Short mmCIF file of C-alpha atoms in Angstrom, two decimals:
data_model
loop_
_atom_site.label_atom_id
_atom_site.label_comp_id
_atom_site.label_asym_id
_atom_site.label_seq_id
_atom_site.Cartn_x
_atom_site.Cartn_y
_atom_site.Cartn_z
CA MET A 1 -75.17 158.50 -103.27
CA ALA A 2 -75.45 157.19 -106.81
CA GLY A 3 -74.07 153.67 -107.18
CA VAL A 4 -74.41 152.82 -103.51
CA MET A 5 -77.11 149.90 -102.73
CA VAL A 6 -80.22 150.86 -100.21
CA GLU A 7 -78.35 148.04 -97.92
CA ARG A 8 -75.00 149.96 -97.52
CA LEU A 9 -77.17 153.27 -96.39
CA PRO A 10 -77.41 153.91 -92.68
CA LEU A 11 -80.92 153.09 -91.63
CA ALA A 12 -82.01 156.68 -90.70
CA GLU A 13 -80.88 157.75 -94.31
CA GLN A 14 -82.97 154.76 -95.68
CA GLU A 15 -86.07 156.17 -93.89
CA LYS A 16 -85.50 159.51 -95.59
CA LEU A 17 -85.87 158.30 -99.06
CA SER A 18 -89.10 158.56 -100.96
CA PRO A 19 -90.80 155.41 -102.48
CA ALA A 20 -89.57 156.45 -105.76
CA GLY A 21 -86.34 156.92 -104.84
CA LEU A 22 -85.80 153.86 -103.12
CA GLN A 23 -86.94 152.15 -106.03
CA ARG A 24 -83.95 153.76 -108.04
CA PHE A 25 -81.22 152.82 -105.58
CA GLN A 26 -82.43 149.18 -105.51
CA LYS A 27 -82.22 149.06 -109.12
CA THR A 28 -78.82 150.75 -109.09
CA PRO A 29 -76.08 147.89 -108.72
CA ALA A 30 -73.07 148.61 -106.78
CA PRO A 31 -69.65 148.43 -108.08
CA LEU A 32 -68.16 144.72 -107.56
CA SER A 33 -64.84 144.77 -105.60
CA GLU A 34 -61.66 143.01 -107.02
CA TYR A 35 -62.56 140.12 -104.79
CA GLU A 36 -65.98 139.43 -106.06
CA MET A 37 -65.11 139.88 -109.74
CA LYS A 38 -62.47 137.04 -109.04
CA ARG A 39 -65.09 135.00 -107.39
CA LEU A 40 -67.52 135.00 -110.35
CA GLN A 41 -64.70 134.61 -112.71
CA ASN A 42 -63.75 131.17 -111.01
CA ILE A 43 -67.45 130.21 -110.82
CA GLN A 44 -67.52 130.41 -114.73
CA ASP A 45 -64.15 128.92 -115.19
CA ASN A 46 -65.33 125.79 -112.89
CA ALA A 47 -68.75 125.45 -114.75
CA LYS A 48 -67.06 125.43 -118.26
CA PHE A 49 -64.47 122.46 -116.73
CA PHE A 50 -67.40 120.39 -115.34
CA ALA A 51 -69.32 120.96 -118.57
CA ALA A 52 -66.41 119.27 -120.56
CA LEU A 53 -66.27 116.47 -118.55
CA ASN A 54 -69.99 115.16 -119.62
CA LEU A 55 -70.12 113.89 -116.14
CA LEU A 56 -73.96 113.51 -116.21
CA GLU A 57 -73.93 111.61 -119.68
CA THR A 58 -70.88 109.39 -118.42
CA ALA A 59 -72.91 108.51 -115.02
CA SER A 60 -76.10 107.90 -116.75
CA ALA A 61 -73.94 105.50 -119.43
CA LEU A 62 -72.19 103.39 -116.56
CA LYS A 63 -75.77 103.00 -114.90
CA LYS A 64 -77.05 101.50 -117.93
CA LYS A 65 -73.77 99.35 -118.63
CA THR A 66 -73.70 97.80 -115.15
CA LYS A 67 -77.23 96.73 -115.00
CA THR A 68 -77.39 92.93 -115.98
CA HIS A 69 -79.89 91.88 -118.69
CA THR A 70 -81.99 88.93 -117.72
CA PRO A 71 -82.61 87.10 -121.08
CA SER A 72 -85.94 85.32 -121.57
CA ARG A 73 -84.90 82.50 -123.54
CA GLY A 74 -85.86 78.91 -122.16
CA LEU A 75 -88.47 78.28 -119.49
CA LYS A 76 -90.73 81.17 -118.26
CA ARG A 77 -90.88 82.01 -114.69
CA THR A 78 -94.49 81.88 -112.91
CA VAL A 79 -95.20 83.76 -110.30
CA PRO A 80 -97.89 82.67 -108.31
CA LYS A 81 -100.89 85.07 -107.40
CA VAL A 82 -100.94 86.22 -103.77
CA GLN A 83 -104.56 86.16 -102.35
CA GLU A 84 -104.90 89.02 -99.58
CA VAL A 85 -106.67 88.00 -96.50
CA GLU A 86 -107.93 90.67 -94.44
CA GLY A 87 -106.63 90.86 -90.83
CA VAL A 88 -103.84 88.23 -91.70
CA ARG A 89 -100.12 89.75 -91.57
CA ARG A 90 -98.26 88.87 -95.13
CA ARG A 91 -94.75 87.01 -95.01
CA SER A 92 -92.18 86.22 -97.51
CA MET A 93 -91.97 83.15 -99.22
CA ARG A 94 -88.53 82.72 -97.59
CA LEU A 95 -90.03 82.68 -94.24
CA GLN A 96 -93.26 80.37 -95.18
CA ARG A 97 -90.36 77.87 -96.36
CA VAL A 98 -91.71 77.84 -99.89
CA ASP A 99 -90.15 78.34 -103.33
CA PRO A 100 -91.37 80.85 -106.04
CA SER A 101 -93.58 78.06 -107.53
CA GLY A 102 -95.17 77.44 -103.93
CA THR A 103 -93.45 74.36 -103.46
CA PRO A 104 -92.63 73.78 -99.75
CA LEU A 105 -88.61 73.83 -99.25
CA PRO A 106 -87.32 70.74 -97.50
CA GLU A 107 -85.48 71.39 -94.17
CA ALA A 108 -82.23 70.22 -95.60
CA PRO A 109 -81.61 71.44 -99.02
CA VAL A 110 -79.01 69.44 -100.22
CA GLN A 111 -78.94 66.39 -98.00
CA TRP A 112 -81.61 63.75 -98.00
CA ASP A 113 -82.73 60.92 -96.14
CA PRO A 114 -84.40 58.56 -98.64
CA LEU A 115 -86.20 57.11 -95.81
CA SER A 116 -88.28 60.26 -94.93
CA GLY A 117 -91.59 60.49 -96.49
CA ASP A 118 -92.50 63.89 -98.33
CA ASP A 119 -94.47 65.37 -101.25
CA ASN A 120 -92.12 64.77 -103.69
CA PRO A 121 -91.99 60.62 -104.12
CA MET A 122 -89.78 58.51 -106.07
CA LYS A 123 -90.29 57.93 -109.67
CA PRO A 124 -91.62 54.26 -110.09
CA ALA A 125 -89.16 51.57 -111.04
CA GLY A 126 -88.54 50.70 -114.72
CA PRO A 127 -88.29 52.78 -118.03
CA LEU A 128 -89.80 56.30 -118.16
CA ASP A 129 -91.23 57.86 -121.46
CA MET A 130 -89.14 60.66 -122.63
CA THR A 131 -92.01 63.06 -122.42
CA PRO A 132 -91.49 66.73 -121.45
CA VAL A 133 -92.77 68.40 -118.27
CA ASP A 134 -95.06 70.61 -120.50
CA GLU A 135 -95.87 67.99 -122.90
CA ALA A 136 -94.16 69.88 -126.07
CA GLU A 137 -93.45 68.19 -129.36
CA ILE A 138 -89.95 66.35 -129.10
CA LEU A 139 -89.80 64.80 -132.45
CA GLY A 140 -87.54 67.14 -134.05
CA PHE A 141 -85.18 67.50 -130.60
CA LEU A 142 -84.79 63.69 -130.68
CA LYS A 143 -83.97 63.74 -134.38
CA VAL A 144 -81.30 66.37 -133.75
CA TRP A 145 -79.86 64.45 -130.99
CA LYS A 146 -79.48 61.41 -133.12
CA GLU A 147 -77.80 63.40 -135.85
CA ALA A 148 -75.46 64.82 -133.47
CA SER A 149 -74.46 61.50 -131.92
CA LEU A 150 -73.58 60.09 -135.37
CA ASP A 151 -70.63 62.34 -135.32
CA GLY A 152 -68.60 59.44 -133.46
CA PRO A 153 -66.17 60.19 -130.48
CA ALA A 154 -63.82 62.88 -130.92
CA GLU A 155 -60.62 62.13 -131.80
CA ALA A 156 -58.53 65.16 -130.43
CA LEU A 157 -58.77 63.53 -126.70
CA LYS A 158 -55.40 62.62 -126.52
CA GLN A 159 -53.59 65.41 -128.36
CA PRO A 160 -50.71 67.04 -127.09
CA LEU A 161 -50.78 70.09 -125.11
CA SER A 162 -50.39 73.55 -126.91
CA ASN A 163 -48.39 76.24 -125.53
CA LEU A 164 -50.34 78.53 -122.95
CA LYS A 165 -50.26 81.62 -125.42
CA GLY A 166 -51.86 79.83 -127.72
CA TYR A 167 -54.40 78.64 -125.14
CA LYS A 168 -55.31 82.05 -123.76
CA SER A 169 -55.87 83.37 -127.33
CA ARG A 170 -58.46 80.44 -127.99
CA LEU A 171 -60.39 81.40 -124.68
CA ARG A 172 -60.14 85.51 -125.59
CA SER A 173 -61.94 84.41 -128.77
CA MET A 174 -65.18 82.90 -126.52
CA THR A 175 -67.99 85.19 -126.10
CA LEU A 176 -71.34 85.13 -124.79
CA GLY A 177 -74.33 86.63 -126.24
CA GLU A 178 -78.09 87.03 -125.54
CA GLU A 179 -79.02 83.71 -127.45
CA GLN A 180 -76.30 82.21 -125.37
CA VAL A 181 -78.47 82.21 -121.85
CA ALA A 182 -81.41 80.25 -121.36
CA LYS A 183 -83.27 78.88 -118.15
CA VAL A 184 -83.04 75.30 -118.49
CA THR A 185 -84.19 73.81 -115.39
CA LYS A 186 -87.13 75.00 -113.02
CA ASN A 187 -84.58 75.14 -110.03
CA ARG A 188 -80.81 75.04 -108.71
CA ILE A 189 -78.47 73.50 -111.10
CA PHE A 190 -76.55 70.35 -109.56
CA SER A 191 -74.82 69.10 -112.81
CA VAL A 192 -74.00 70.03 -116.32
CA ALA A 193 -72.92 68.01 -119.88
CA ILE A 194 -72.15 68.85 -123.09
CA HIS A 195 -72.87 66.60 -125.86
CA PRO A 196 -69.47 66.12 -127.92
CA SER A 197 -70.71 66.74 -131.10
CA GLU A 198 -68.41 68.76 -133.51
CA SER A 199 -71.50 70.02 -135.69
CA ARG A 200 -74.22 70.52 -133.05
CA THR A 201 -74.40 72.36 -129.99
CA LEU A 202 -76.37 70.39 -127.48
CA VAL A 203 -75.85 70.84 -123.50
CA ALA A 204 -77.80 69.39 -120.29
CA ALA A 205 -78.14 70.38 -116.86
CA GLY A 206 -79.62 68.45 -113.72
CA ASP A 207 -81.44 70.62 -111.05
CA LYS A 208 -82.05 70.39 -107.50
CA TRP A 209 -85.83 68.64 -107.91
CA GLY A 210 -84.80 65.77 -110.41
CA GLN A 211 -85.61 67.76 -113.38
CA VAL A 212 -82.94 67.30 -116.50
CA GLY A 213 -83.13 70.29 -119.17
CA LEU A 214 -81.74 69.67 -122.64
CA TRP A 215 -81.01 72.58 -124.94
CA ASN A 216 -80.35 72.75 -128.53
CA LEU A 217 -78.58 76.23 -129.20
CA ASP A 218 -79.14 75.68 -133.01
CA ASP A 219 -82.69 75.97 -132.63
CA ARG A 220 -84.16 79.44 -133.01
CA SER A 221 -87.95 78.32 -132.74
CA SER A 222 -90.54 80.02 -130.26
CA ASP A 223 -89.64 77.17 -127.71
CA ASP A 224 -86.07 78.17 -127.93
CA GLY A 225 -85.00 74.70 -128.11
CA VAL A 226 -85.26 74.01 -124.24
CA TYR A 227 -86.99 70.56 -123.46
CA VAL A 228 -87.56 69.75 -119.61
CA PHE A 229 -87.87 66.10 -118.58
CA GLU A 230 -88.28 64.62 -115.05
CA PRO A 231 -86.45 61.28 -114.53
CA HIS A 232 -85.41 61.67 -111.00
CA SER A 233 -87.25 63.26 -107.77
CA ARG A 234 -84.10 64.25 -106.24
CA PRO A 235 -80.87 66.30 -107.05
CA VAL A 236 -79.39 65.24 -110.14
CA GLY A 237 -75.71 65.07 -108.78
CA CYS A 238 -73.97 63.85 -111.91
CA LEU A 239 -74.69 63.97 -115.58
CA HIS A 240 -72.86 62.76 -118.60
CA PHE A 241 -73.16 61.83 -122.18
CA SER A 242 -71.61 58.75 -122.88
CA PRO A 243 -68.47 59.17 -124.58
CA ALA A 244 -68.63 55.96 -126.64
CA HIS A 245 -72.46 56.23 -127.36
CA PRO A 246 -73.31 59.99 -127.40
CA ALA A 247 -77.15 59.04 -127.82
CA HIS A 248 -77.17 57.92 -124.18
CA LEU A 249 -77.06 60.68 -121.58
CA LEU A 250 -76.92 59.19 -118.28
CA SER A 251 -77.81 60.67 -114.62
CA VAL A 252 -77.35 59.58 -111.09
CA SER A 253 -79.62 61.08 -108.17
CA TYR A 254 -80.11 61.58 -104.58
CA ASP A 255 -83.09 59.46 -104.81
CA GLY A 256 -81.09 56.14 -105.38
CA THR A 257 -81.64 55.83 -109.01
CA LEU A 258 -79.49 55.82 -112.36
CA ARG A 259 -80.97 56.35 -115.47
CA CYS A 260 -79.72 56.45 -119.22
CA GLY A 261 -81.76 58.59 -121.33
CA ASP A 262 -81.84 56.64 -124.60
CA VAL A 263 -82.82 58.66 -127.64
CA SER A 264 -83.24 55.57 -129.80
CA LYS A 265 -85.98 54.51 -127.58
CA ALA A 266 -87.09 57.80 -126.35
CA VAL A 267 -86.93 56.57 -122.83
CA PHE A 268 -85.23 56.98 -119.53
CA ASP A 269 -84.08 53.23 -118.69
CA GLU A 270 -83.43 52.45 -115.09
CA VAL A 271 -79.59 51.03 -114.90
CA TYR A 272 -79.15 50.92 -111.34
CA ARG A 273 -81.42 51.49 -108.24
CA ASP A 274 -81.33 50.97 -104.48
CA GLU A 275 -84.41 52.89 -102.47
CA SER A 276 -82.39 52.72 -99.13
CA ALA A 277 -79.56 54.47 -100.47
CA SER A 278 -78.54 58.08 -101.96
CA PHE A 279 -76.39 58.44 -104.88
CA SER A 280 -73.80 61.32 -105.47
CA SER A 281 -71.92 60.66 -108.53
CA PHE A 282 -70.80 58.23 -111.13
CA ASP A 283 -68.14 57.80 -113.88
CA PHE A 284 -67.43 55.29 -116.71
CA LEU A 285 -65.45 52.03 -115.60
CA SER A 286 -64.88 50.79 -119.14
CA ASN A 287 -63.69 52.24 -122.54
CA ASP A 288 -67.18 51.04 -124.05
CA CYS A 289 -68.95 52.63 -121.07
CA SER A 290 -70.86 49.54 -120.32
CA THR A 291 -69.71 49.23 -116.56
CA LEU A 292 -70.05 52.03 -114.27
CA ILE A 293 -68.57 52.96 -110.66
CA VAL A 294 -71.25 54.71 -108.70
CA GLY A 295 -70.57 56.75 -105.47
CA HIS A 296 -73.29 56.56 -102.68
CA TRP A 297 -73.08 59.25 -99.82
CA ASP A 298 -72.71 56.82 -97.04
CA ALA A 299 -69.23 56.09 -98.58
CA ASP A 300 -70.66 52.77 -100.30
CA ILE A 301 -68.94 52.30 -103.99
CA ALA A 302 -70.99 50.01 -106.57
CA VAL A 303 -69.65 48.73 -109.68
CA VAL A 304 -72.74 48.41 -112.19
CA ASP A 305 -72.56 46.35 -115.40
CA ARG A 306 -75.27 47.88 -118.15
CA ARG A 307 -75.15 44.49 -120.00
CA THR A 308 -76.61 42.22 -117.22
CA PRO A 309 -80.34 42.05 -116.81
CA GLY A 310 -81.87 43.76 -113.22
CA THR A 311 -80.99 46.99 -111.73
CA SER A 312 -78.63 45.83 -109.26
CA HIS A 313 -74.69 45.95 -108.93
CA GLU A 314 -72.42 43.67 -109.44
CA LEU A 315 -69.79 44.40 -106.44
CA LEU A 316 -70.33 46.78 -103.57
CA GLY A 317 -67.95 47.84 -101.15
CA GLN A 318 -67.29 50.60 -98.44
CA VAL A 319 -64.40 53.04 -98.56
CA ASN A 320 -62.56 54.44 -95.50
CA SER A 321 -64.64 57.66 -95.34
CA LYS A 322 -67.69 59.42 -94.12
CA THR A 323 -69.01 60.56 -97.31
CA VAL A 324 -68.36 59.84 -100.97
CA ARG A 325 -69.16 63.26 -102.91
CA THR A 326 -67.43 62.46 -106.26
CA VAL A 327 -65.88 59.43 -107.41
CA HIS A 328 -63.28 59.49 -110.73
CA MET A 329 -61.72 56.99 -112.68
CA HIS A 330 -58.24 57.33 -113.32
CA PRO A 331 -57.75 57.80 -117.47
CA VAL A 332 -55.29 55.44 -118.01
CA ASP A 333 -55.32 52.55 -115.62
CA LEU A 334 -58.70 51.90 -115.17
CA ASN A 335 -57.92 49.64 -111.82
CA TYR A 336 -57.77 52.64 -109.71
CA PHE A 337 -60.38 55.17 -108.87
CA LEU A 338 -60.49 58.45 -106.77
CA THR A 339 -62.92 59.52 -103.95
CA ALA A 340 -63.55 62.70 -102.18
CA GLY A 341 -66.02 63.62 -99.28
CA ALA A 342 -65.78 65.10 -96.17
CA GLY A 343 -61.99 65.76 -95.07
CA ASP A 344 -60.66 62.65 -97.06
CA VAL A 345 -59.18 62.41 -100.61
CA SER A 346 -58.24 59.18 -101.44
CA ILE A 347 -57.02 56.68 -104.28
CA TYR A 348 -58.12 52.93 -104.20
CA ASP A 349 -57.72 50.04 -106.27
CA LEU A 350 -60.68 48.53 -107.86
CA ARG A 351 -59.36 45.00 -107.41
CA ARG A 352 -59.05 45.01 -103.48
CA MET A 353 -62.72 45.91 -102.88
CA LYS A 354 -64.32 44.75 -99.78
CA PRO A 355 -67.67 45.19 -98.13
CA ARG A 356 -66.18 47.19 -95.13
CA GLY A 357 -63.00 48.80 -94.42
CA MET A 358 -61.23 49.39 -97.76
CA ARG A 359 -57.72 50.58 -97.50
CA PRO A 360 -56.73 53.52 -99.82
CA VAL A 361 -53.68 53.11 -101.92
CA ALA A 362 -52.52 56.68 -101.40
CA SER A 363 -54.40 59.42 -99.28
CA LEU A 364 -54.18 62.95 -100.73
CA SER A 365 -53.64 64.87 -97.43
CA GLY A 366 -54.00 68.88 -96.52
CA ASN A 367 -57.39 69.71 -96.79
CA THR A 368 -58.47 70.82 -93.31
CA LYS A 369 -62.36 70.73 -93.87
CA SER A 370 -65.18 69.21 -96.31
CA VAL A 371 -64.00 68.48 -99.98
CA GLY A 372 -66.28 69.30 -102.64
CA SER A 373 -64.85 67.20 -105.14
CA ALA A 374 -61.66 65.59 -106.69
CA TYR A 375 -60.73 64.93 -110.28
CA PHE A 376 -57.85 63.06 -112.16
CA SER A 377 -56.32 65.01 -115.28
CA PRO A 378 -58.29 63.75 -118.12
CA VAL A 379 -55.48 62.64 -120.35
CA THR A 380 -52.52 60.98 -118.40
CA GLY A 381 -54.22 61.44 -114.70
CA ASN A 382 -50.90 62.81 -113.51
CA ARG A 383 -52.43 65.75 -111.63
CA VAL A 384 -55.39 65.77 -109.28
CA VAL A 385 -57.60 68.71 -108.31
CA THR A 386 -59.31 69.22 -105.06
CA ILE A 387 -61.58 72.18 -103.71
CA CYS A 388 -62.04 72.58 -100.08
CA ALA A 389 -64.35 74.35 -97.84
CA ASP A 390 -61.33 75.82 -96.12
CA ASP A 391 -61.05 78.22 -99.32
CA ARG A 392 -58.17 76.57 -100.97
CA ILE A 393 -57.95 74.55 -104.55
CA ARG A 394 -55.16 72.17 -104.41
CA VAL A 395 -53.36 70.20 -106.97
CA TYR A 396 -51.49 66.72 -106.26
CA ASP A 397 -48.73 65.27 -108.35
CA THR A 398 -50.46 61.82 -108.70
CA SER A 399 -47.61 60.53 -111.45
CA SER A 400 -47.02 57.62 -109.13
CA LEU A 401 -49.82 55.76 -108.00
CA HIS A 402 -47.90 54.04 -105.68
CA ALA A 403 -46.86 56.89 -103.64
CA GLU A 404 -48.69 56.77 -100.16
CA SER A 405 -48.81 60.54 -99.85
CA PRO A 406 -48.78 62.36 -103.14
CA PRO A 407 -46.95 65.81 -102.82
CA ILE A 408 -49.01 69.10 -103.25
CA LEU A 409 -47.92 71.27 -106.07
CA LEU A 410 -50.44 74.16 -105.58
CA SER A 411 -52.49 75.31 -102.64
CA LEU A 412 -54.23 78.44 -104.03
CA LYS A 413 -56.05 80.83 -102.02
CA HIS A 414 -59.77 80.83 -103.36
CA ASN A 415 -63.14 81.98 -102.13
CA ASN A 416 -65.55 79.01 -101.86
CA ASN A 417 -67.95 80.13 -99.57
CA THR A 418 -70.74 79.72 -101.63
CA GLY A 419 -73.15 79.17 -98.60
CA ARG A 420 -76.39 77.24 -98.34
CA TRP A 421 -78.26 78.11 -101.39
CA LEU A 422 -75.55 77.93 -104.02
CA THR A 423 -74.44 74.63 -105.45
CA ARG A 424 -70.66 73.99 -104.33
CA PHE A 425 -68.02 74.54 -106.71
CA ARG A 426 -66.24 71.70 -108.51
CA PRO A 427 -63.32 72.52 -110.62
CA VAL A 428 -62.57 70.17 -113.70
CA TRP A 429 -60.13 69.99 -116.19
CA ASP A 430 -60.06 71.14 -119.71
CA TYR A 431 -59.40 67.97 -122.11
CA LYS A 432 -57.89 70.54 -124.71
CA GLN A 433 -55.42 71.56 -122.09
CA GLU A 434 -54.75 68.98 -119.43
CA ASP A 435 -52.99 71.43 -116.97
CA CYS A 436 -55.55 73.99 -116.80
CA PHE A 437 -58.86 73.71 -114.90
CA VAL A 438 -62.11 75.76 -114.87
CA VAL A 439 -63.95 76.98 -111.91
CA GLY A 440 -66.73 78.88 -110.18
CA SER A 441 -66.05 82.40 -108.51
CA MET A 442 -67.34 84.36 -105.95
CA ALA A 443 -65.60 87.38 -107.37
CA ARG A 444 -67.40 90.62 -108.73
CA PRO A 445 -67.92 91.58 -111.55
CA ARG A 446 -69.37 87.85 -111.76
CA GLN A 447 -67.26 85.58 -113.60
CA ILE A 448 -65.96 82.03 -114.59
CA GLU A 449 -62.16 81.48 -113.87
CA ILE A 450 -59.58 79.05 -115.39
CA PHE A 451 -56.54 78.53 -113.81
CA HIS A 452 -52.89 76.70 -114.62
CA GLU A 453 -51.99 73.82 -112.44
CA SER A 454 -49.24 76.43 -111.44
CA GLY A 455 -51.80 79.02 -109.87
CA GLU A 456 -51.57 81.66 -112.62
CA LEU A 457 -55.12 82.84 -113.75
CA VAL A 458 -55.13 82.03 -117.46
CA HIS A 459 -58.40 83.61 -118.06
CA ALA A 460 -61.45 84.78 -116.42
CA PHE A 461 -65.08 84.63 -118.58
CA THR A 462 -67.22 87.95 -117.90
CA ASN A 463 -70.20 89.44 -119.52
CA GLU A 464 -71.57 92.63 -117.58
CA ASP A 465 -74.89 92.09 -119.77
CA TYR A 466 -75.56 88.52 -119.38
CA LEU A 467 -73.41 87.26 -116.69
CA GLY A 468 -74.70 88.55 -113.19
CA SER A 469 -74.95 85.40 -111.13
CA VAL A 470 -72.48 82.78 -109.72
CA CYS A 471 -72.10 80.01 -112.03
CA SER A 472 -71.30 77.19 -109.68
CA ILE A 473 -70.87 74.15 -111.94
CA ASN A 474 -68.94 74.36 -115.51
CA ALA A 475 -68.06 72.13 -118.01
CA LEU A 476 -65.80 72.38 -121.12
CA HIS A 477 -66.27 70.62 -124.67
CA PRO A 478 -63.69 68.22 -125.37
CA THR A 479 -62.45 69.40 -128.52
CA ARG A 480 -64.29 72.71 -129.35
CA ASN A 481 -63.81 76.02 -127.52
CA LEU A 482 -67.21 76.10 -125.96
CA LEU A 483 -67.67 76.65 -122.08
CA VAL A 484 -70.97 76.01 -120.22
CA GLY A 485 -71.75 77.47 -116.92
CA GLY A 486 -74.95 76.80 -114.57
CA ASN A 487 -76.24 79.08 -111.93
CA SER A 488 -78.74 78.58 -108.73
CA SER A 489 -81.80 79.80 -110.81
CA GLY A 490 -81.71 76.89 -113.65
CA ARG A 491 -79.85 79.25 -116.24
CA LEU A 492 -76.95 77.89 -118.51
CA HIS A 493 -74.51 80.39 -120.02
CA VAL A 494 -72.48 79.01 -123.03
CA PHE A 495 -69.28 80.91 -123.97
CA MET A 496 -68.05 79.83 -127.26
CA ASP A 497 -66.24 81.05 -130.62
#
């Protein structure tokens, strides 16, 4: 019976064994069958194979890589302390309808009735001091802004298109690092602007509650070069540095005011004010930027001359649309402007302005839902790009302004469902490559996309470490390889070479 395990003995034989004999049989291993030996060999081979794959190390590395790092530059988020009250059930801030700072949220986060009262009243009429919200020292920053504005207007705006291969190469050279991400405003970004300087990197953002944040990326001081002002009380829908006078930063707000941040005076001058209206966007009407065209949400169009005293308009007309989200001038023939809103995209002649019932020169048809924006190509104006809630980006041929219905060159399927808590996408053309435009994206990993007018995806800006959110609003520098994307938490992401 030697070599036989106890379990293989009959029960009667096991009972006859003495304790010493039973212990001896338990320690005596049974010989393995050929099948069992093959099975053990397979187990050993599999263990060596999986060990060679380094699966645990690879999984750990992937987990670390996919976790987006949130840089701490710029404004610091303050979380209010929650006081526990015995017997009272806790509710989330979303259900209490307050934001993280404790400010009550409005019923309608984007649209606003200027006649309604609330806890965030309009700013007083007249100029406002250029004093940061946190009362930080800004003399050094104002000096930098002045010096940057001495560069003068960029001369490369009329440059011919480069070949697409060279353009792609320049885009690939633009990267995003930790020092190029900062929280610039407290709330959701509605507009972004880039200073045209060749030597300094200065960007601005307007947010949901009237704040305008400016960020000097060349500043490595403890405050990260971020300064926040509050010239408005409602969303800053449009923001531009003046091409003719870069020391001026103009901003238009839903609160019915248009202001100019003048660094030489250190004030936000009031250019245009209408407390019964709500402004959506504006554009420069003249090459010296002294006159402006301003779009109202209720489809009024105002012409404003900054050289005349007062804060009223020179002309006021109403286009044939329910709303105006964006207004944009033709870059060559300044008699024509483009409006987008509701389901309408139309081109109008400024010389035919009427108080009511202005008829468009051309209507850009094909959009079946609300249109978020429409812009002429920046050099020739031969193209118009629109974005619509029907999940389409469309490009029109506007080389002939007298065509009643410009043809559609591109109808690109694109996920534009940003929802209620993200700012709507607004694709804008690249001054350096007029046939390409940049737009936000809902795709994962998070990215900012550049398309050719043919529909080709030219490049997607991604960074798994520092870009983990949707950048709805984007802007491109007119001459440098520099892209700025703003998200709904007030952060700017700057891709540059």
